[in-house]
PDB file of C-alpha atoms in Angstrom:
ATOM      1  CA  UNK T   1      65.212  23.380  -8.291  1.00  0.00           C
ATOM      2  CA  UNK T   2      68.215  22.488  -6.651  1.00  0.00           C
ATOM      3  CA  UNK T   3      70.005  19.324  -7.064  1.00  0.00           C
ATOM      4  CA  UNK T   4      69.495  18.892  -3.188  1.00  0.00           C
ATOM      5  CA  UNK T   5      66.219  19.715  -3.321  1.00  0.00           C
ATOM      6  CA  UNK T   6      65.304  17.109  -6.010  1.00  0.00           C
ATOM      7  CA  UNK T   7      67.552  14.669  -4.201  1.00  0.00           C
ATOM      8  CA  UNK T   8      65.372  15.257  -1.203  1.00  0.00           C
ATOM      9  CA  UNK T   9      62.098  15.404  -2.579  1.00  0.00           C
ATOM     10  CA  UNK T  10      62.721  11.641  -4.702  1.00  0.00           C
ATOM     11  CA  UNK T  11      63.809  10.243  -1.567  1.00  0.00           C
ATOM     12  CA  UNK T  12      60.771  11.681   0.439  1.00  0.00           C
ATOM     13  CA  UNK T  13      58.750  10.387  -2.674  1.00  0.00           C
ATOM     14  CA  UNK T  14      59.967   6.907  -2.750  1.00  0.00           C
ATOM     15  CA  UNK T  15      59.806   6.200   0.638  1.00  0.00           C
ATOM     16  CA  UNK T  16      56.271   7.301   0.410  1.00  0.00           C
ATOM     17  CA  UNK T  17      55.640   5.471  -2.699  1.00  0.00           C
ATOM     18  CA  UNK T  18      57.275   2.642  -1.348  1.00  0.00           C
ATOM     19  CA  UNK T  19      54.900   2.950   2.178  1.00  0.00           C
ATOM     20  CA  UNK T  20      51.776   3.268   0.667  1.00  0.00           C
ATOM     21  CA  UNK T  21      52.387   0.115  -2.095  1.00  0.00           C
ATOM     22  CA  UNK T  22      53.342  -1.614   1.318  1.00  0.00           C
ATOM     23  CA  UNK T  23      50.300  -0.598   3.047  1.00  0.00           C
ATOM     24  CA  UNK T  24      48.655  -1.114   0.039  1.00  0.00           C
ATOM     25  CA  UNK T  25      49.446  -4.536  -0.534  1.00  0.00           C
ATOM     26  CA  UNK T  26      49.046  -5.763   3.417  1.00  0.00           C
ATOM     27  CA  UNK T  27      45.258  -3.980   3.464  1.00  0.00           C
ATOM     28  CA  UNK T  28      44.319  -5.696   0.269  1.00  0.00           C
ATOM     29  CA  UNK T  29      41.561  -8.488   0.266  1.00  0.00           C
ATOM     30  CA  UNK T  30      41.328 -11.825  -1.635  1.00  0.00           C
ATOM     31  CA  UNK T  31      37.780 -10.059  -2.589  1.00  0.00           C
ATOM     32  CA  UNK T  32      39.902  -6.970  -3.922  1.00  0.00           C
ATOM     33  CA  UNK T  33      38.221  -3.928  -2.301  1.00  0.00           C
ATOM     34  CA  UNK T  34      40.750  -1.238  -2.408  1.00  0.00           C
ATOM     35  CA  UNK T  35      40.848   1.991  -0.934  1.00  0.00           C
ATOM     36  CA  UNK T  36      39.464   4.564  -3.147  1.00  0.00           C
ATOM     37  CA  UNK T  37      41.608   7.406  -4.511  1.00  0.00           C
ATOM     38  CA  UNK T  38      40.454  10.653  -3.158  1.00  0.00           C
ATOM     39  CA  UNK T  39      40.262  12.707  -6.432  1.00  0.00           C
ATOM     40  CA  UNK T  40      37.454   9.387  -7.666  1.00  0.00           C
ATOM     41  CA  UNK T  41      35.981   9.908  -3.933  1.00  0.00           C
ATOM     42  CA  UNK T  42      34.838  13.575  -4.230  1.00  0.00           C
ATOM     43  CA  UNK T  43      33.988  13.504  -8.113  1.00  0.00           C
ATOM     44  CA  UNK T  44      32.935   9.874  -8.555  1.00  0.00           C
ATOM     45  CA  UNK T  45      34.921   9.263 -11.963  1.00  0.00           C
ATOM     46  CA  UNK T  46      38.382   7.493 -12.271  1.00  0.00           C
ATOM     47  CA  UNK T  47      41.517   9.974 -12.390  1.00  0.00           C
ATOM     48  CA  UNK T  48      44.042   9.408 -14.958  1.00  0.00           C
ATOM     49  CA  UNK T  49      46.148   7.548 -12.664  1.00  0.00           C
ATOM     50  CA  UNK T  50      43.599   5.348 -10.943  1.00  0.00           C
ATOM     51  CA  UNK T  51      44.634   1.739 -10.720  1.00  0.00           C
ATOM     52  CA  UNK T  52      48.326   2.975 -10.671  1.00  0.00           C
ATOM     53  CA  UNK T  53      49.153   1.669  -7.491  1.00  0.00           C
ATOM     54  CA  UNK T  54      47.301  -2.280  -8.215  1.00  0.00           C
ATOM     55  CA  UNK T  55      49.176  -2.005 -11.542  1.00  0.00           C
ATOM     56  CA  UNK T  56      52.507  -1.472  -9.869  1.00  0.00           C
ATOM     57  CA  UNK T  57      51.966  -4.179  -7.259  1.00  0.00           C
ATOM     58  CA  UNK T  58      51.331  -6.314 -10.362  1.00  0.00           C
ATOM     59  CA  UNK T  59      54.444  -5.667 -12.096  1.00  0.00           C
ATOM     60  CA  UNK T  60      55.919  -6.634  -8.508  1.00  0.00           C
ATOM     61  CA  UNK T  61      54.279  -9.825  -9.297  1.00  0.00           C
ATOM     62  CA  UNK T  62      55.453 -10.301 -12.417  1.00  0.00           C
ATOM     63  CA  UNK T  63      52.136  -9.613 -14.470  1.00  0.00           C
ATOM     64  CA  UNK T  64      53.173  -6.961 -16.928  1.00  0.00           C
ATOM     65  CA  UNK T  65      50.517  -7.402 -19.178  1.00  0.00           C
ATOM     66  CA  UNK T  66      48.047  -7.060 -17.350  1.00  0.00           C
ATOM     67  CA  UNK T  67      49.670  -4.263 -15.269  1.00  0.00           C
ATOM     68  CA  UNK T  68      49.716  -2.877 -18.617  1.00  0.00           C
ATOM     69  CA  UNK T  69      46.069  -3.240 -19.456  1.00  0.00           C
ATOM     70  CA  UNK T  70      45.104  -2.067 -15.955  1.00  0.00           C
ATOM     71  CA  UNK T  71      46.789   1.448 -16.273  1.00  0.00           C
ATOM     72  CA  UNK T  72      50.120   2.184 -18.560  1.00  0.00           C
ATOM     73  CA  UNK T  73      51.507   4.702 -15.666  1.00  0.00           C
ATOM     74  CA  UNK T  74      51.828   1.949 -13.150  1.00  0.00           C
ATOM     75  CA  UNK T  75      54.580  -0.016 -15.184  1.00  0.00           C
ATOM     76  CA  UNK T  76      56.270   3.344 -15.863  1.00  0.00           C
ATOM     77  CA  UNK T  77      56.256   4.630 -11.888  1.00  0.00           C
ATOM     78  CA  UNK T  78      57.587   0.769 -10.942  1.00  0.00           C
ATOM     79  CA  UNK T  79      60.636   1.348 -13.354  1.00  0.00           C
ATOM     80  CA  UNK T  80      61.347   4.582 -11.833  1.00  0.00           C
ATOM     81  CA  UNK T  81      60.299   2.949  -7.947  1.00  0.00           C
ATOM     82  CA  UNK T  82      63.215   0.760  -9.480  1.00  0.00           C
ATOM     83  CA  UNK T  83      66.112   2.370 -10.708  1.00  0.00           C
ATOM     84  CA  UNK T  84      65.734   5.977  -8.804  1.00  0.00           C
ATOM     85  CA  UNK T  85      66.954   4.398  -5.153  1.00  0.00           C
ATOM     86  CA  UNK T  86      70.480   2.717  -6.738  1.00  0.00           C
ATOM     87  CA  UNK T  87      70.821   6.315  -8.680  1.00  0.00           C
ATOM     88  CA  UNK T  88      70.014   8.541  -5.918  1.00  0.00           C
ATOM     89  CA  UNK T  89      72.123   6.495  -3.628  1.00  0.00           C
ATOM     90  CA  UNK T  90      75.097   5.927  -6.173  1.00  0.00           C
ATOM     91  CA  UNK T  91      74.733   9.986  -6.741  1.00  0.00           C
ATOM     92  CA  UNK T  92      74.613  10.514  -2.645  1.00  0.00           C
ATOM     93  CA  UNK T  93      77.882   8.380  -1.913  1.00  0.00           C
ATOM     94  CA  UNK T  94      80.094   9.594  -4.772  1.00  0.00           C
ATOM     95  CA  UNK T  95      79.212  13.041  -5.199  1.00  0.00           C
ATOM     96  CA  UNK T  96      77.883  12.758  -8.204  1.00  0.00           C
ATOM     97  CA  UNK T  97      74.678  14.695  -9.988  1.00  0.00           C
ATOM     98  CA  UNK T  98      74.117  12.701 -12.925  1.00  0.00           C
ATOM     99  CA  UNK T  99      70.706  12.114 -11.966  1.00  0.00           C
ATOM    100  CA  UNK T 100      70.221  15.725 -11.370  1.00  0.00           C
ATOM    101  CA  UNK T 101      71.478  16.533 -15.085  1.00  0.00           C
ATOM    102  CA  UNK T 102      69.457  13.412 -16.547  1.00  0.00           C
ATOM    103  CA  UNK T 103      66.265  15.557 -14.764  1.00  0.00           C
ATOM    104  CA  UNK T 104      67.065  18.784 -15.893  1.00  0.00           C
ATOM    105  CA  UNK T 105      67.911  16.993 -19.444  1.00  0.00           C
ATOM    106  CA  UNK T 106      64.192  15.286 -19.727  1.00  0.00           C
ATOM    107  CA  UNK T 107      62.882  18.748 -18.048  1.00  0.00           C
ATOM    108  CA  UNK T 108      63.691  20.682 -21.168  1.00  0.00           C
ATOM    109  CA  UNK T 109      62.313  18.037 -23.693  1.00  0.00           C
ATOM    110  CA  UNK T 110      58.969  18.098 -21.763  1.00  0.00           C
ATOM    111  CA  UNK T 111      59.204  21.697 -22.212  1.00  0.00           C
ATOM    112  CA  UNK T 112      59.507  21.178 -25.687  1.00  0.00           C
ATOM    113  CA  UNK T 113      55.670  22.493 -27.570  1.00  0.00           C
ATOM    114  CA  UNK T 114      55.463  19.215 -29.771  1.00  0.00           C
ATOM    115  CA  UNK T 115      56.795  16.761 -26.574  1.00  0.00           C
ATOM    116  CA  UNK T 116      54.741  18.448 -23.895  1.00  0.00           C
ATOM    117  CA  UNK T 117      51.234  18.249 -26.388  1.00  0.00           C
ATOM    118  CA  UNK T 118      51.867  14.860 -27.382  1.00  0.00           C
ATOM    119  CA  UNK T 119      52.204  13.623 -23.347  1.00  0.00           C
ATOM    120  CA  UNK T 120      48.835  15.370 -22.303  1.00  0.00           C
ATOM    121  CA  UNK T 121      46.871  13.583 -25.109  1.00  0.00           C
ATOM    122  CA  UNK T 122      48.429  10.395 -23.744  1.00  0.00           C
ATOM    123  CA  UNK T 123      47.370  10.988 -19.847  1.00  0.00           C
ATOM    124  CA  UNK T 124      43.857  12.113 -21.463  1.00  0.00           C
ATOM    125  CA  UNK T 125      43.623   9.237 -23.435  1.00  0.00           C
ATOM    126  CA  UNK T 126      44.658   6.952 -20.129  1.00  0.00           C
ATOM    127  CA  UNK T 127      42.190   9.087 -18.015  1.00  0.00           C
ATOM    128  CA  UNK T 128      39.227   8.207 -20.791  1.00  0.00           C
ATOM    129  CA  UNK T 129      40.331   4.892 -21.280  1.00  0.00           C
ATOM    130  CA  UNK T 130      39.965   4.555 -17.043  1.00  0.00           C
ATOM    131  CA  UNK T 131      36.306   5.796 -16.850  1.00  0.00           C
ATOM    132  CA  UNK T 132      35.312   3.649 -19.947  1.00  0.00           C
ATOM    133  CA  UNK T 133      37.167   0.880 -17.928  1.00  0.00           C
ATOM    134  CA  UNK T 134      34.885   1.734 -14.889  1.00  0.00           C
ATOM    135  CA  UNK T 135      37.805   1.996 -12.499  1.00  0.00           C
TER     136      UNK T 135
END
């Protein structure tokens, strides 16, 4: 992936993510009825990322422990959503490519067989945990 394509995708992803969080926060009610995820609507079971939006909202409210317990993917997403816009802005304004270089390094690390297998196992365990919790 080229630098410009990555930065464009990241910018759109961040806008969509922030838009979703804002919409979600404004449409959540006090009785905690949340919009169901598409995967769960179709299959009837939680997906690996079910609860991650609520987890990000909990992080924004300072409830880190509750966020991790709900879905550990959420705090990870929250960190990315906090850091990425500044990093993207920095690289764009100063014509740098530090974010792109970090992406390429991360991509190469994830391609390492034992790292990929570990991440897949962690994702599957999270999925099983989401199903067990009844998300």
